[in-house]
Tab-separated table of C-alpha atoms and ligand atoms in Angstrom:
chain	number	residue	atom	x	y	z
Y	122	UNK	CA	-43.013	52.859	75.606
Y	123	UNK	CA	-41.421	50.066	77.401
Y	124	UNK	CA	-38.766	47.778	75.866
Y	125	UNK	CA	-38.546	44.241	77.159
Y	126	UNK	CA	-35.220	42.647	77.949
Y	127	UNK	CA	-35.665	40.302	74.946
Y	128	UNK	CA	-36.323	43.203	72.590
Y	129	UNK	CA	-33.150	44.909	73.935
Y	130	UNK	CA	-31.034	41.835	73.266
Y	131	UNK	CA	-32.446	41.519	69.733
Y	132	UNK	CA	-31.742	45.163	68.906
Y	133	UNK	CA	-28.213	44.807	70.130
Y	134	UNK	CA	-27.687	41.576	68.117
Y	135	UNK	CA	-29.008	43.213	64.904
Y	136	UNK	CA	-26.714	46.207	65.353
Y	137	UNK	CA	-23.679	43.964	65.884
Y	138	UNK	CA	-24.654	41.945	62.802
Y	139	UNK	CA	-24.865	45.039	60.714
Y	140	UNK	CA	-21.565	46.244	61.932
Y	141	UNK	CA	-19.932	42.892	61.049
Y	142	UNK	CA	-21.491	42.892	57.631
Y	143	UNK	CA	-20.240	46.445	56.936
Y	144	UNK	CA	-16.759	45.503	58.192
Y	145	UNK	CA	-16.653	42.398	55.950
Y	146	UNK	CA	-17.783	44.211	52.889
Y	147	UNK	CA	-15.094	46.936	53.417
Y	148	UNK	CA	-12.520	44.248	53.873
Y	149	UNK	CA	-13.497	42.504	50.633
Y	150	UNK	CA	-13.334	45.694	48.663
Y	151	UNK	CA	-9.907	46.377	49.926
Y	152	UNK	CA	-8.738	42.875	49.064
Y	153	UNK	CA	-10.215	43.189	45.578
Y	154	UNK	CA	-8.545	46.504	45.105
Y	155	UNK	CA	-5.207	45.225	46.177
Y	156	UNK	CA	-5.611	42.116	43.911
Y	157	UNK	CA	-6.214	44.410	40.922
Y	158	UNK	CA	-3.046	46.332	41.659
Y	159	UNK	CA	-1.038	43.157	41.194
Y	160	UNK	CA	-2.582	42.228	37.885
Y	161	UNK	CA	-1.406	43.990	34.665
Y	162	UNK	CA	-3.892	46.694	33.757
Y	163	UNK	CA	-6.604	45.636	31.325
Y	164	UNK	CA	-6.311	46.873	27.756
Y	165	UNK	CA	-8.750	49.752	27.813
Y	166	UNK	CA	-7.368	51.059	31.070
Y	167	UNK	CA	-3.848	51.195	29.664
Y	168	UNK	CA	-4.308	52.172	26.078
Y	169	UNK	CA	-5.025	55.886	25.856
Y	170	UNK	CA	-4.560	57.902	22.727
Y	171	UNK	CA	-1.101	57.760	21.096
Y	172	UNK	CA	1.348	60.438	22.283
Y	173	UNK	CA	3.384	62.503	19.769
Y	174	UNK	CA	6.892	61.207	19.026
Y	175	UNK	CA	8.634	58.070	18.000
Y	176	UNK	CA	9.277	54.696	19.650
Y	177	UNK	CA	12.148	52.596	18.434
Y	178	UNK	CA	11.301	48.974	17.901
Y	179	UNK	CA	13.970	46.233	17.515
Y	180	UNK	CA	12.674	42.958	16.220
Y	181	UNK	CA	15.437	41.114	14.472
Y	182	UNK	CA	18.484	39.988	16.386
Y	183	UNK	CA	20.197	36.754	17.367
Y	184	UNK	CA	20.151	35.368	20.867
Y	185	UNK	CA	23.631	34.085	20.547
Y	186	UNK	CA	25.233	37.389	19.378
Y	187	UNK	CA	23.543	40.778	19.299
Y	188	UNK	CA	24.199	44.480	19.916
Y	189	UNK	CA	20.670	45.380	21.016
Y	190	UNK	CA	21.677	47.059	24.343
Y	191	UNK	CA	24.283	49.189	22.410
Y	192	UNK	CA	21.668	50.134	19.834
Y	193	UNK	CA	19.257	51.204	22.559
Y	194	UNK	CA	21.927	53.164	24.418
Y	195	UNK	CA	22.982	55.035	21.286
Y	196	UNK	CA	19.385	56.173	20.683
Y	197	UNK	CA	18.803	57.024	24.352
Y	198	UNK	CA	21.954	59.139	24.273
Y	199	UNK	CA	20.339	61.111	21.412
Y	200	UNK	CA	17.126	61.568	23.440
Y	201	UNK	CA	17.002	60.359	27.077
Y	202	UNK	CA	13.183	59.756	27.199
Y	203	UNK	CA	12.998	57.928	23.917
Y	204	UNK	CA	10.820	54.853	24.317
Y	205	UNK	CA	12.409	51.605	23.080
Y	206	UNK	CA	10.645	48.317	22.630
Y	207	UNK	CA	12.533	45.094	21.986
Y	208	UNK	CA	10.241	42.329	20.509
Y	209	UNK	CA	11.288	38.769	20.786
Y	210	UNK	CA	9.559	35.441	20.027
Y	211	UNK	CA	10.633	34.097	23.365
Y	212	UNK	CA	12.580	35.421	26.420
Y	213	UNK	CA	16.115	36.201	25.076
Y	214	UNK	CA	18.702	33.889	26.537
Y	215	UNK	CA	21.314	34.619	27.691
Y	216	UNK	CA	19.799	37.885	29.014
Y	217	UNK	CA	20.643	40.873	26.936
Y	218	UNK	CA	21.561	43.406	29.650
Y	219	UNK	CA	19.293	46.199	28.397
Y	220	UNK	CA	19.521	49.539	30.171
Y	221	UNK	CA	17.048	49.343	33.090
Y	222	UNK	CA	14.859	52.330	32.428
Y	223	UNK	CA	11.019	52.439	32.471
Y	224	UNK	CA	11.110	53.598	28.867
Y	225	UNK	CA	12.855	50.414	27.638
Y	226	UNK	CA	10.626	47.348	27.495
Y	227	UNK	CA	10.932	43.796	26.219
Y	228	UNK	CA	7.831	42.140	24.624
Y	229	UNK	CA	7.596	38.381	24.408
Y	230	UNK	CA	5.229	37.432	21.574
Y	231	UNK	CA	4.659	33.986	23.039
Y	232	UNK	CA	1.532	34.283	25.210
Y	233	UNK	CA	1.981	33.126	28.843
Y	234	UNK	CA	-0.953	31.128	30.340
Y	235	UNK	CA	-1.136	33.326	33.467
Y	236	UNK	CA	-1.144	36.691	31.608
Y	237	UNK	CA	-3.861	38.549	29.714
Y	238	UNK	CA	-3.573	38.461	25.854
Y	239	UNK	CA	-2.535	42.042	25.447
Y	240	UNK	CA	0.669	41.562	27.445
Y	241	UNK	CA	2.051	39.586	24.446
Y	242	UNK	CA	0.967	42.163	21.929
Y	243	UNK	CA	3.524	44.776	20.958
Y	244	UNK	CA	0.932	47.493	20.194
Y	245	UNK	CA	0.281	47.506	24.014
Y	246	UNK	CA	3.796	48.963	24.445
Y	247	UNK	CA	4.220	51.237	21.476
Y	248	UNK	CA	2.281	54.325	22.687
Y	249	UNK	CA	3.654	57.012	20.338
Y	250	UNK	CA	2.078	58.006	17.046
Y	251	UNK	CA	5.217	56.907	15.140
Y	252	UNK	CA	7.414	53.902	15.281
Y	253	UNK	CA	10.913	53.354	13.879
Y	254	UNK	CA	11.895	49.811	13.062
Y	255	UNK	CA	15.615	49.507	13.851
Y	256	UNK	CA	17.832	46.687	12.790
Y	257	UNK	CA	20.398	45.206	15.154
Y	258	UNK	CA	23.824	46.795	15.109
Y	259	UNK	CA	22.614	50.304	14.148
Y	260	UNK	CA	24.360	53.293	15.837
Y	261	UNK	CA	22.490	56.589	16.175
Y	262	UNK	CA	24.892	59.579	15.882
Y	263	UNK	CA	24.345	62.650	18.094
Y	264	UNK	CA	22.698	64.351	15.109
Y	265	UNK	CA	19.113	63.284	16.035
Y	266	UNK	CA	18.425	61.367	12.772
Y	267	UNK	CA	15.107	60.208	14.203
Y	268	UNK	CA	13.782	63.710	14.567
Y	269	UNK	CA	14.904	64.523	11.014
Y	270	UNK	CA	13.227	61.407	9.698
Y	271	UNK	CA	9.993	62.351	11.355
Y	272	UNK	CA	10.141	65.855	9.844
Y	273	UNK	CA	10.766	64.467	6.393
Y	274	UNK	CA	7.918	61.966	6.862
Y	275	UNK	CA	5.527	64.737	7.914
Y	276	UNK	CA	6.674	66.808	4.981
Y	277	UNK	CA	5.781	64.060	2.531
Y	278	UNK	CA	2.429	63.374	4.370
Y	279	UNK	CA	-0.068	61.617	2.123
Y	280	UNK	CA	2.490	60.774	-0.567
Y	281	UNK	CA	4.246	57.886	1.113
Y	282	UNK	CA	3.362	55.588	3.998
Y	283	UNK	CA	6.942	54.955	5.086
Y	284	UNK	CA	10.393	56.569	4.989
Y	285	UNK	CA	13.658	54.736	5.186
Y	286	UNK	CA	17.150	55.785	6.299
Y	287	UNK	CA	19.847	53.523	4.973
Y	288	UNK	CA	22.371	51.947	7.313
Y	289	UNK	CA	25.844	52.639	5.880
Y	290	UNK	CA	27.032	49.105	5.244
Y	291	UNK	CA	28.873	46.886	2.784
Y	292	UNK	CA	25.710	46.367	0.804
Y	293	UNK	CA	24.024	49.564	-0.457
Y	294	UNK	CA	20.244	49.756	0.125
Y	295	UNK	CA	18.382	48.655	-2.993
Y	296	UNK	CA	15.112	50.208	-4.097
Y	297	UNK	CA	12.740	47.561	-5.567
Y	298	UNK	CA	9.308	47.278	-7.065
Y	299	UNK	CA	7.306	44.363	-5.653
Y	300	UNK	CA	4.171	42.917	-7.181
Y	301	UNK	CA	2.349	40.288	-5.157
Y	302	UNK	CA	-0.506	38.290	-6.610
Y	303	UNK	CA	-2.158	36.087	-3.940
Y	304	UNK	CA	-4.469	34.747	-6.610
Y	305	UNK	CA	-1.397	33.396	-8.434
Y	306	UNK	CA	0.622	32.648	-5.218
Y	307	UNK	CA	3.417	34.726	-6.583
Y	308	UNK	CA	5.751	37.597	-5.533
Y	309	UNK	CA	7.744	39.377	-8.175
Y	310	UNK	CA	10.637	41.776	-7.320
Y	311	UNK	CA	12.085	44.000	-9.985
Y	312	UNK	CA	14.795	46.690	-9.532
Y	313	UNK	CA	13.487	50.251	-9.533
Y	314	UNK	CA	14.948	52.872	-11.851
Y	315	UNK	CA	18.575	53.543	-10.780
Y	316	UNK	CA	18.003	56.974	-9.257
Y	317	UNK	CA	14.582	56.156	-7.874
Y	318	UNK	CA	13.907	57.010	-4.161
Y	319	UNK	CA	10.345	55.752	-4.243
Y	320	UNK	CA	10.077	52.008	-3.759
Y	321	UNK	CA	7.532	49.305	-2.856
Y	322	UNK	CA	10.233	47.113	-1.249
Y	323	UNK	CA	13.757	47.518	-0.038
Y	324	UNK	CA	16.712	45.139	0.087
Y	325	UNK	CA	19.389	45.835	2.656
Y	326	UNK	CA	19.622	47.471	5.987
Y	327	UNK	CA	17.564	50.547	6.876
Y	328	UNK	CA	15.725	52.227	9.693
Y	329	UNK	CA	12.096	52.349	8.648
Y	330	UNK	CA	9.664	54.977	10.076
Y	331	UNK	CA	5.909	54.784	9.789
Y	332	UNK	CA	2.740	55.548	11.662
Y	333	UNK	CA	2.122	53.213	14.632
Y	334	UNK	CA	-1.473	52.692	13.667
Y	335	UNK	CA	-0.471	51.765	10.111
Y	336	UNK	CA	2.042	49.217	11.348
Y	337	UNK	CA	-0.430	47.526	13.656
Y	338	UNK	CA	-3.190	47.513	11.135
Y	339	UNK	CA	-1.190	45.168	8.961
Y	340	UNK	CA	-2.177	41.455	8.986
Y	341	UNK	CA	1.022	40.309	10.705
Y	342	UNK	CA	2.932	43.432	11.718
Y	343	UNK	CA	6.088	41.846	13.015
Y	344	UNK	CA	6.548	38.545	11.227
Y	345	UNK	CA	10.080	37.586	10.332
Y	346	UNK	CA	12.083	38.219	8.127
Y	347	UNK	CA	10.712	41.624	9.011
Y	348	UNK	CA	11.438	43.552	5.771
Y	349	UNK	CA	10.293	40.735	3.535
Y	350	UNK	CA	7.073	40.307	5.542
Y	351	UNK	CA	6.401	43.926	5.796
Y	352	UNK	CA	6.782	44.823	2.095
Y	353	UNK	CA	4.656	41.867	0.990
Y	354	UNK	CA	1.884	43.305	3.125
Y	355	UNK	CA	2.380	46.918	2.299
Y	356	UNK	CA	2.677	46.316	-1.455
Y	357	UNK	CA	-0.678	44.529	-1.314
Y	358	UNK	CA	-2.058	47.739	0.173
Y	359	UNK	CA	-0.399	49.925	-2.464
Y	360	UNK	CA	1.947	51.575	0.033
Y	361	UNK	CA	5.260	53.124	-0.933
Y	362	UNK	CA	8.499	53.962	0.936
Y	363	UNK	CA	10.820	56.879	0.303
Y	364	UNK	CA	14.590	56.496	0.841
Y	365	UNK	CA	15.876	59.587	2.626
Y	366	UNK	CA	19.272	61.252	2.479
Y	367	UNK	CA	19.668	60.670	6.191
Y	368	UNK	CA	21.732	57.570	7.130
Y	369	UNK	CA	22.814	55.568	10.153
Y	370	UNK	CA	26.152	53.955	10.863
Y	371	UNK	CA	26.720	50.367	12.044
Y	372	UNK	CA	28.523	49.164	15.116
Y	373	UNK	CA	30.752	47.099	12.852
Y	374	UNK	CA	30.582	45.226	9.567
Y	375	UNK	CA	29.811	42.428	9.242
Y	376	UNK	CA	27.591	42.374	12.298
Y	377	UNK	CA	28.364	38.877	13.472
Y	378	UNK	CA	31.937	38.218	14.482
Y	379	UNK	CA	32.370	34.569	13.594
Y	380	UNK	CA	31.543	32.644	10.442
Y	381	UNK	CA	29.932	30.015	12.568
Y	382	UNK	CA	27.475	32.573	13.986
Y	383	UNK	CA	26.887	33.931	10.502
Y	384	UNK	CA	26.135	30.399	9.313
Y	385	UNK	CA	23.659	29.941	12.193
Y	386	UNK	CA	21.972	33.279	11.464
Y	387	UNK	CA	21.759	32.484	7.721
Y	388	UNK	CA	20.065	29.210	8.441
Y	389	UNK	CA	17.564	30.761	10.792
Y	390	UNK	CA	16.837	33.460	8.215
Y	391	UNK	CA	16.276	30.884	5.551
Y	392	UNK	CA	13.942	28.911	7.830
Y	393	UNK	CA	11.855	31.983	8.738
Y	394	UNK	CA	11.627	33.034	5.028
Y	395	UNK	CA	10.359	29.583	4.145
Y	396	UNK	CA	7.791	29.731	7.013
Y	397	UNK	CA	6.754	33.277	5.999
Y	398	UNK	CA	6.032	32.296	2.349
Y	399	UNK	CA	4.146	29.205	3.574
Y	400	UNK	CA	1.998	31.351	5.957
Y	401	UNK	CA	1.310	33.932	3.231
Y	402	UNK	CA	0.611	31.294	0.578
Y	403	UNK	CA	3.403	32.400	-1.796
Y	404	UNK	CA	4.735	29.588	-3.775
Y	405	UNK	CA	6.764	31.350	-6.513
Y	406	UNK	CA	9.144	34.186	-5.974
Y	407	UNK	CA	10.845	36.026	-8.810
Y	408	UNK	CA	13.900	37.789	-7.422
Y	409	UNK	CA	15.232	41.121	-8.623
Y	410	UNK	CA	18.184	39.433	-10.310
Y	411	UNK	CA	15.870	37.257	-12.375
Y	412	UNK	CA	16.280	34.119	-10.296
Y	413	UNK	CA	13.207	32.118	-9.478
Y	414	UNK	CA	12.451	30.454	-6.110
Y	415	UNK	CA	9.836	27.794	-5.528
Y	416	UNK	CA	8.111	27.185	-2.194
Y	417	UNK	CA	5.438	24.789	-3.512
Y	418	UNK	CA	5.004	21.162	-4.262
Y	419	UNK	CA	7.526	18.938	-6.048
Y	420	UNK	CA	7.843	15.296	-7.095
Y	421	UNK	CA	8.914	14.537	-3.471
Y	422	UNK	CA	5.943	16.240	-1.785
Y	423	UNK	CA	2.151	15.904	-1.931
Y	424	UNK	CA	0.334	18.245	-4.312
Y	425	UNK	CA	-0.709	21.555	-2.897
Y	426	UNK	CA	-4.420	20.886	-2.707
Y	427	UNK	CA	-6.527	18.050	-1.350
Y	428	UNK	CA	-9.220	15.835	-2.860
Y	429	UNK	CA	-11.570	17.809	-5.073
Y	430	UNK	CA	-15.281	17.922	-4.174
Y	431	UNK	CA	-17.937	18.969	-6.726
Y	432	UNK	CA	-15.300	19.994	-9.360
Y	433	UNK	CA	-14.401	22.902	-7.119
Y	434	UNK	CA	-10.847	22.737	-5.646
Y	435	UNK	CA	-10.286	24.392	-2.231
Y	436	UNK	CA	-8.129	27.189	-3.665
Y	437	UNK	CA	-11.131	28.627	-5.573
Y	438	UNK	CA	-12.951	29.097	-2.285
Y	439	UNK	CA	-9.855	31.027	-1.072
Y	440	UNK	CA	-10.217	33.230	-4.156
Y	441	UNK	CA	-7.046	31.834	-5.537
Y	442	UNK	CA	-6.131	29.999	-8.680
Y	443	UNK	CA	-4.033	26.854	-9.258
Y	444	UNK	CA	-0.711	27.157	-7.461
Y	445	UNK	CA	2.083	27.883	-9.995
Y	446	UNK	CA	4.056	24.825	-8.919
Y	447	UNK	CA	1.032	22.639	-9.715
Y	448	UNK	CA	0.497	24.242	-13.204
Y	449	UNK	CA	4.247	23.723	-13.863
Y	450	UNK	CA	4.004	20.049	-12.874
Y	451	UNK	CA	0.840	19.574	-14.924
Y	452	UNK	CA	2.524	21.105	-18.053
Y	453	UNK	CA	5.592	18.859	-17.473
Y	454	UNK	CA	3.389	15.721	-17.102
Y	455	UNK	CA	1.275	16.658	-20.180
Y	456	UNK	CA	4.279	17.206	-22.348
Y	457	UNK	CA	5.893	13.958	-21.207
Y	458	UNK	CA	2.754	11.869	-21.684
Y	459	UNK	CA	1.989	13.375	-25.088
Y	460	UNK	CA	5.537	12.697	-26.227
Y	461	UNK	CA	5.200	9.036	-25.244
Y	462	UNK	CA	1.845	8.727	-26.964
Y	463	UNK	CA	3.251	10.246	-30.179
Y	464	UNK	CA	6.372	8.012	-30.054
Y	465	UNK	CA	4.286	4.857	-29.580
Y	466	UNK	CA	1.626	5.633	-32.206
Y	467	UNK	CA	-1.364	6.320	-29.937
Y	468	UNK	CA	-3.742	8.851	-31.546
Y	469	UNK	CA	-4.671	11.414	-28.891
Y	470	UNK	CA	-6.308	14.933	-28.766
Y	471	UNK	CA	-6.763	17.609	-26.095
Y	472	UNK	CA	-10.065	17.065	-24.372
Y	473	UNK	CA	-12.540	19.053	-22.334
Y	474	UNK	CA	-11.169	21.890	-20.197
Y	475	UNK	CA	-7.653	21.207	-21.425
Y	476	UNK	CA	-8.636	21.918	-25.071
Y	477	UNK	CA	-10.620	24.953	-23.839
Y	478	UNK	CA	-7.477	26.283	-22.142
Y	479	UNK	CA	-5.414	25.747	-25.354
Y	480	UNK	CA	-8.081	27.523	-27.459
Y	481	UNK	CA	-8.457	30.352	-24.974
Y	482	UNK	CA	-4.803	31.130	-24.145
Y	483	UNK	CA	-2.544	28.269	-25.390
Y	484	UNK	CA	-2.142	26.963	-21.805
Y	485	UNK	CA	-3.768	25.166	-18.981
Y	486	UNK	CA	-6.731	27.203	-17.636
Y	487	UNK	CA	-5.215	29.125	-14.695
Y	488	UNK	CA	-7.615	27.519	-12.186
Y	489	UNK	CA	-7.730	23.999	-13.683
Y	490	UNK	CA	-6.428	21.101	-11.634
Y	491	UNK	CA	-5.777	18.315	-14.186
Y	492	UNK	CA	-5.173	17.636	-17.842
Y	493	UNK	CA	-7.546	15.559	-20.024
Y	494	UNK	CA	-6.627	13.738	-23.256
Y	495	UNK	CA	-8.793	11.665	-25.515
Y	496	UNK	CA	-7.218	8.596	-27.046
Y	497	UNK	CA	-8.315	5.887	-29.523
Y	498	UNK	CA	-9.182	2.700	-27.543
Y	499	UNK	CA	-7.778	0.525	-30.368
Y	500	UNK	CA	-4.401	2.216	-30.075
Y	501	UNK	CA	-3.805	1.263	-26.478
Y	502	UNK	CA	-1.817	-1.954	-27.248
Y	503	UNK	CA	0.720	0.206	-29.049
Y	504	UNK	CA	1.914	1.754	-25.833
Y	505	UNK	CA	3.808	-0.514	-23.476
Y	506	UNK	CA	3.217	1.664	-20.403
Y	507	UNK	CA	-0.589	1.683	-20.994
Y	508	UNK	CA	-0.555	-2.069	-21.573
Y	509	UNK	CA	1.308	-2.640	-18.355
Y	510	UNK	CA	-0.961	-0.323	-16.403
Y	511	UNK	CA	-3.815	-2.745	-17.161
Y	512	UNK	CA	-2.452	-5.093	-14.504
Y	513	UNK	CA	-1.672	-2.519	-11.794
Y	514	UNK	CA	0.034	0.783	-11.349
Y	515	UNK	CA	3.659	1.144	-12.467
Y	516	UNK	CA	6.292	3.817	-11.820
Y	517	UNK	CA	8.232	4.572	-14.990
Y	518	UNK	CA	11.967	5.456	-15.203
Y	519	UNK	CA	11.175	9.216	-14.775
Y	520	UNK	CA	9.084	8.652	-11.646
Y	521	UNK	CA	5.657	9.159	-13.270
Y	522	UNK	CA	2.981	6.675	-12.138
Y	523	UNK	CA	0.831	5.016	-14.835
Y	524	UNK	CA	-2.369	3.345	-13.738
Y	525	UNK	CA	-5.813	2.329	-14.758
Y	526	UNK	CA	-8.225	4.531	-12.811
Y	527	UNK	CA	-10.324	2.848	-10.227
Y	528	UNK	CA	-13.255	5.188	-11.066
Y	529	UNK	CA	-13.819	3.688	-14.545
Y	530	UNK	CA	-12.327	2.627	-17.869
Y	531	UNK	CA	-9.688	5.311	-18.240
Y	532	UNK	CA	-5.989	5.757	-17.578
Y	533	UNK	CA	-4.232	8.202	-15.296
Y	534	UNK	CA	-0.591	9.340	-15.278
Y	535	UNK	CA	0.452	10.908	-11.969
Y	536	UNK	CA	3.309	13.346	-11.586
Y	537	UNK	CA	4.917	11.097	-8.953
Y	538	UNK	CA	4.133	8.577	-6.235
Y	539	UNK	CA	3.782	11.423	-3.670
Y	540	UNK	CA	2.363	14.098	-5.901
Y	541	UNK	CA	-0.923	13.058	-7.447
Y	542	UNK	CA	-1.257	15.880	-10.052
Y	543	UNK	CA	-2.316	13.979	-13.104
Y	544	UNK	CA	-3.162	13.689	-16.806
Y	545	UNK	CA	-6.275	11.565	-17.531
Y	546	UNK	CA	-6.471	9.566	-20.744
Y	547	UNK	CA	-10.049	8.807	-21.982
Y	548	UNK	CA	-10.263	5.923	-24.483
Y	549	UNK	CA	-13.001	6.498	-27.185
Y	550	UNK	CA	-14.010	4.196	-30.054
Y	551	UNK	CA	-15.906	5.030	-33.235
Y	552	UNK	CA	-19.468	3.735	-33.641
Y	553	UNK	CA	-21.782	4.772	-36.476
Y	554	UNK	CA	-19.651	7.879	-37.235
Y	555	UNK	CA	-19.651	8.959	-33.566
Y	556	UNK	CA	-16.967	8.624	-30.977
Y	557	UNK	CA	-18.225	6.937	-27.818
Y	558	UNK	CA	-16.910	5.249	-24.738
Y	559	UNK	CA	-18.205	2.997	-21.956
Y	560	UNK	CA	-17.562	5.050	-18.894
Y	561	UNK	CA	-19.253	8.444	-18.579
Y	562	UNK	CA	-18.656	11.083	-15.946
Y	563	UNK	CA	-21.465	13.327	-14.789
Y	564	UNK	CA	-20.146	16.337	-16.779
Y	565	UNK	CA	-21.753	18.418	-19.397
Y	566	UNK	CA	-18.737	18.110	-21.678
Y	567	UNK	CA	-18.663	14.320	-21.353
Y	568	UNK	CA	-20.719	13.409	-24.464
Y	569	UNK	CA	-20.400	11.556	-27.774
Y	570	UNK	CA	-19.272	13.548	-30.704
Y	571	UNK	CA	-18.930	13.050	-34.509
Y	572	UNK	CA	-15.701	11.314	-35.551
Y	573	UNK	CA	-15.090	13.917	-38.269
Y	574	UNK	CA	-13.642	16.233	-35.574
Y	575	UNK	CA	-10.674	13.841	-35.355
Y	576	UNK	CA	-10.162	13.593	-39.119
Y	577	UNK	CA	-7.730	15.118	-39.307
Y	578	UNK	CA	-6.320	16.145	-35.930
Y	579	UNK	CA	-4.720	19.604	-36.048
Y	580	UNK	CA	-1.735	21.076	-34.172
Y	581	UNK	CA	-2.442	23.647	-31.481
Y	582	UNK	CA	-0.088	25.643	-29.210
Y	583	UNK	CA	-0.468	24.343	-25.636
Y	584	UNK	CA	1.659	24.801	-22.465
Y	585	UNK	CA	4.757	25.704	-24.412
Y	586	UNK	CA	4.693	23.014	-27.076
Y	587	UNK	CA	2.590	21.817	-30.022
Y	588	UNK	CA	-0.158	19.307	-29.245
Y	589	UNK	CA	-2.933	17.809	-31.290
Y	590	UNK	CA	-6.552	18.932	-31.183
Y	591	UNK	CA	-9.767	18.082	-33.014
Y	592	UNK	CA	-10.236	20.128	-36.188
Y	593	UNK	CA	-12.836	22.908	-35.922
Y	594	UNK	CA	-12.211	22.900	-32.246
Y	595	UNK	CA	-14.351	25.885	-31.688
Y	596	UNK	CA	-17.498	23.957	-32.769
Y	597	UNK	CA	-16.171	20.894	-30.896
Y	598	UNK	CA	-15.956	22.935	-27.729
Y	599	UNK	CA	-19.329	24.582	-28.222
Y	600	UNK	CA	-20.889	21.197	-28.864
Y	601	UNK	CA	-19.541	20.054	-25.494
Y	602	UNK	CA	-19.800	23.156	-23.276
Y	603	UNK	CA	-22.226	25.455	-25.067
Y	604	UNK	CA	-22.040	28.524	-27.244
Y	605	UNK	CA	-19.513	31.267	-26.485
Y	606	UNK	CA	-17.521	29.088	-24.093
Y	607	UNK	CA	-14.105	30.293	-25.293
Y	608	UNK	CA	-14.937	33.952	-24.768
Y	609	UNK	CA	-16.836	33.601	-21.466
Y	610	UNK	CA	-14.631	32.001	-18.784
Y	611	UNK	CA	-16.399	30.420	-15.844
Y	612	UNK	CA	-15.303	28.210	-12.908
Y	613	UNK	CA	-16.036	24.487	-13.302
Y	614	UNK	CA	-19.033	24.484	-11.007
Y	615	UNK	CA	-20.608	27.978	-11.166
Y	616	UNK	CA	-23.474	26.894	-8.909
Y	617	UNK	CA	-20.961	26.603	-6.064
Y	618	UNK	CA	-18.363	29.132	-6.866
Y	619	UNK	CA	-18.818	31.841	-9.531
Y	620	UNK	CA	-16.013	33.786	-11.045
Y	621	UNK	CA	-15.746	37.339	-9.580
Y	622	UNK	CA	-16.792	40.071	-12.039
Y	623	UNK	CA	-14.061	42.126	-13.783
Y	624	UNK	CA	-11.509	39.417	-13.202
Y	625	UNK	CA	-8.472	40.125	-15.411
Y	626	UNK	CA	-6.933	36.999	-16.685
R	1026	LIG	ZN1	1.836	22.731	-6.174
């Protein structure tokens, strides 16, 4: 067959086009490939299975004075290939001068906007099955303590989740028992038996060894202060730590060389402890020496929870009860107000949920958010503070705020101007043998009742003192709330939030 000149041109043009296309696509692939080489590997490419062995991880040190390079060197001398990961919130400055080896890495927890998320996650860098958390200033001897720790850990497999080797220092390592109740916003430390090696928390310096996957399955594996944060989380999971007979020495004691640096470090530690308890929602800490620390609201702060909707405070949705600081402030306000009412001759009685709490366990119900008192309307003029509250809110000499409520004809005493925890005073008056009032709330318990319940009023244990209650308060409560109310606790609005079953009070 014959090919025309035009057909020939066309065939050549198509061939050239195909060649160009092929060339461009090859070029693009190569560019893409090269581009990928310059990006950090993606998570699934890098993270293979964990290798046997231990990585040392150093989390807590000061920028302004630390011995991290010496710590790393002493461990690397023990075992040249030992992986070491230094974890910092931000790039340490001045630079630390770490040994430049591929097995020594620094992780900055603060994510950088041009880097993938996994580059700021320490689990990306710890690729061994075990990890040892090493405090600053620790010196590894040539006796391979890490290997011995690992052997001991493997020997106690299944019995403990962590082993600890004390750092020989001025303060001996203390073995503690820690009980954390998130429901009650509380952490309680008690000393373990003197010879005990099994603990749920430690106080003092130690090298701690655990499984890498255990560490990174915690909620916040490396929050500071490291030991405090770690043991709060591990005790909530029922883990224990065994103190070993292996120990480490320290570069020198105390670690920081000037009292100014020590002061700086102490302040930073205090601030991170405060932040940790805030983040974890722990407001009361009972220390091993019996001292109590509060991290919740006070007269100078707002109360711990916001405005209440449908009788159900926000903490109930978090499966928590009233913060202990708020219960304490409510008890204090109740005791104070009741004392003033008694002194000025105003007849009062514990009302509603407050009476229920007194009948059930001589205290405020652990999830209640205010205190209710009934008073005789005709006695109000006897109390100067209540009289004055008629014409606007007043702050008394102890900082409590007395006011007439805007919601209706009742009075409210607030813990302070900032903290609106309060006691409500509900004025009732007798009418045809019944006690009644003019403002009613949309509550089942807010009903008229026979006056004979108040004749006489009877003393009842409440919140650490004796208060007055209606006589036959069981029938009084059952009239208001229904039968069996004392024995069957329920949240204020069960339609929205029911109490969990098997909930120990
Ligand atoms: Zn509070």
